[in-house]
């Protein structure tokens, strides 16, 4: 039936796509924050047609799963440049396929890094945002700087932010402070977005999903490193 979400199936399928395309890898990685992470997630590798279909399906199913229980009206999916652009456009198409009655006339939009001073001009490509209810689609929120910039753009263009969806919720507190890795809980970037803007912030998968995946695969060492990382940098919201 159109619009019916399948939470029991889309997460495992998406995780398997992440593994097969090496979007999700396990090892030892130094993040921009300086933290040593036991895993790395690179949504930029979803460039092949079948992989783009996989992630857009997972975004769409996540949105449908949410709105099945919580009212959320959306006019435009906004993809912050650059990684958010193909994610938002592909997800619009998938939503219209899965639930045409509700999403056939939903639009996409994205920003230019530099304003165009000829032709139609301006900072926005796609649907105008003025008076529209806007859902942001992006890969991750690490510290929230890029997301706040996207929200500022939407507001300056006269749009109303109604929510955000990302591929991965790392479930870790924002970097900073002398005792960054002492296990004291702190607010996550996603938690800060919810607090600051009062809108739902959704994700396809979370760090807990990665841990469950590894447990099912029997990857004890990687699973243990993820659990230790979660305990060290755990978020309280």
JSON list of N, CA and C in Angstrom, two decimals, residues 43 48 112 196 212 230:
[
{"chain": "A", "resi": 43, "resn": "UNK", "atom": "N", "xyz": [29.08, 9.47, 3.23]},
{"chain": "A", "resi": 43, "resn": "UNK", "atom": "CA", "xyz": [27.91, 9.40, 2.35]},
{"chain": "A", "resi": 43, "resn": "UNK", "atom": "C", "xyz": [28.22, 9.86, 0.93]},
{"chain": "A", "resi": 48, "resn": "UNK", "atom": "N", "xyz": [26.89, 5.84, -7.05]},
{"chain": "A", "resi": 48, "resn": "UNK", "atom": "CA", "xyz": [26.42, 4.89, -8.06]},
{"chain": "A", "resi": 48, "resn": "UNK", "atom": "C", "xyz": [24.90, 4.81, -8.01]},
{"chain": "A", "resi": 112, "resn": "UNK", "atom": "N", "xyz": [23.28, 27.74, -3.64]},
{"chain": "A", "resi": 112, "resn": "UNK", "atom": "CA", "xyz": [24.58, 27.92, -4.27]},
{"chain": "A", "resi": 112, "resn": "UNK", "atom": "C", "xyz": [25.58, 28.38, -3.21]},
{"chain": "A", "resi": 196, "resn": "UNK", "atom": "N", "xyz": [17.50, 24.13, 20.01]},
{"chain": "A", "resi": 196, "resn": "UNK", "atom": "CA", "xyz": [17.59, 25.49, 19.50]},
{"chain": "A", "resi": 196, "resn": "UNK", "atom": "C", "xyz": [16.45, 25.85, 18.55]},
{"chain": "A", "resi": 212, "resn": "UNK", "atom": "N", "xyz": [24.47, -2.96, 16.96]},
{"chain": "A", "resi": 212, "resn": "UNK", "atom": "CA", "xyz": [23.62, -4.13, 16.76]},
{"chain": "A", "resi": 212, "resn": "UNK", "atom": "C", "xyz": [24.02, -4.90, 15.51]},
{"chain": "A", "resi": 230, "resn": "UNK", "atom": "N", "xyz": [31.22, 4.97, 22.40]},
{"chain": "A", "resi": 230, "resn": "UNK", "atom": "CA", "xyz": [29.94, 5.53, 22.85]},
{"chain": "A", "resi": 230, "resn": "UNK", "atom": "C", "xyz": [29.99, 5.91, 24.31]}
]
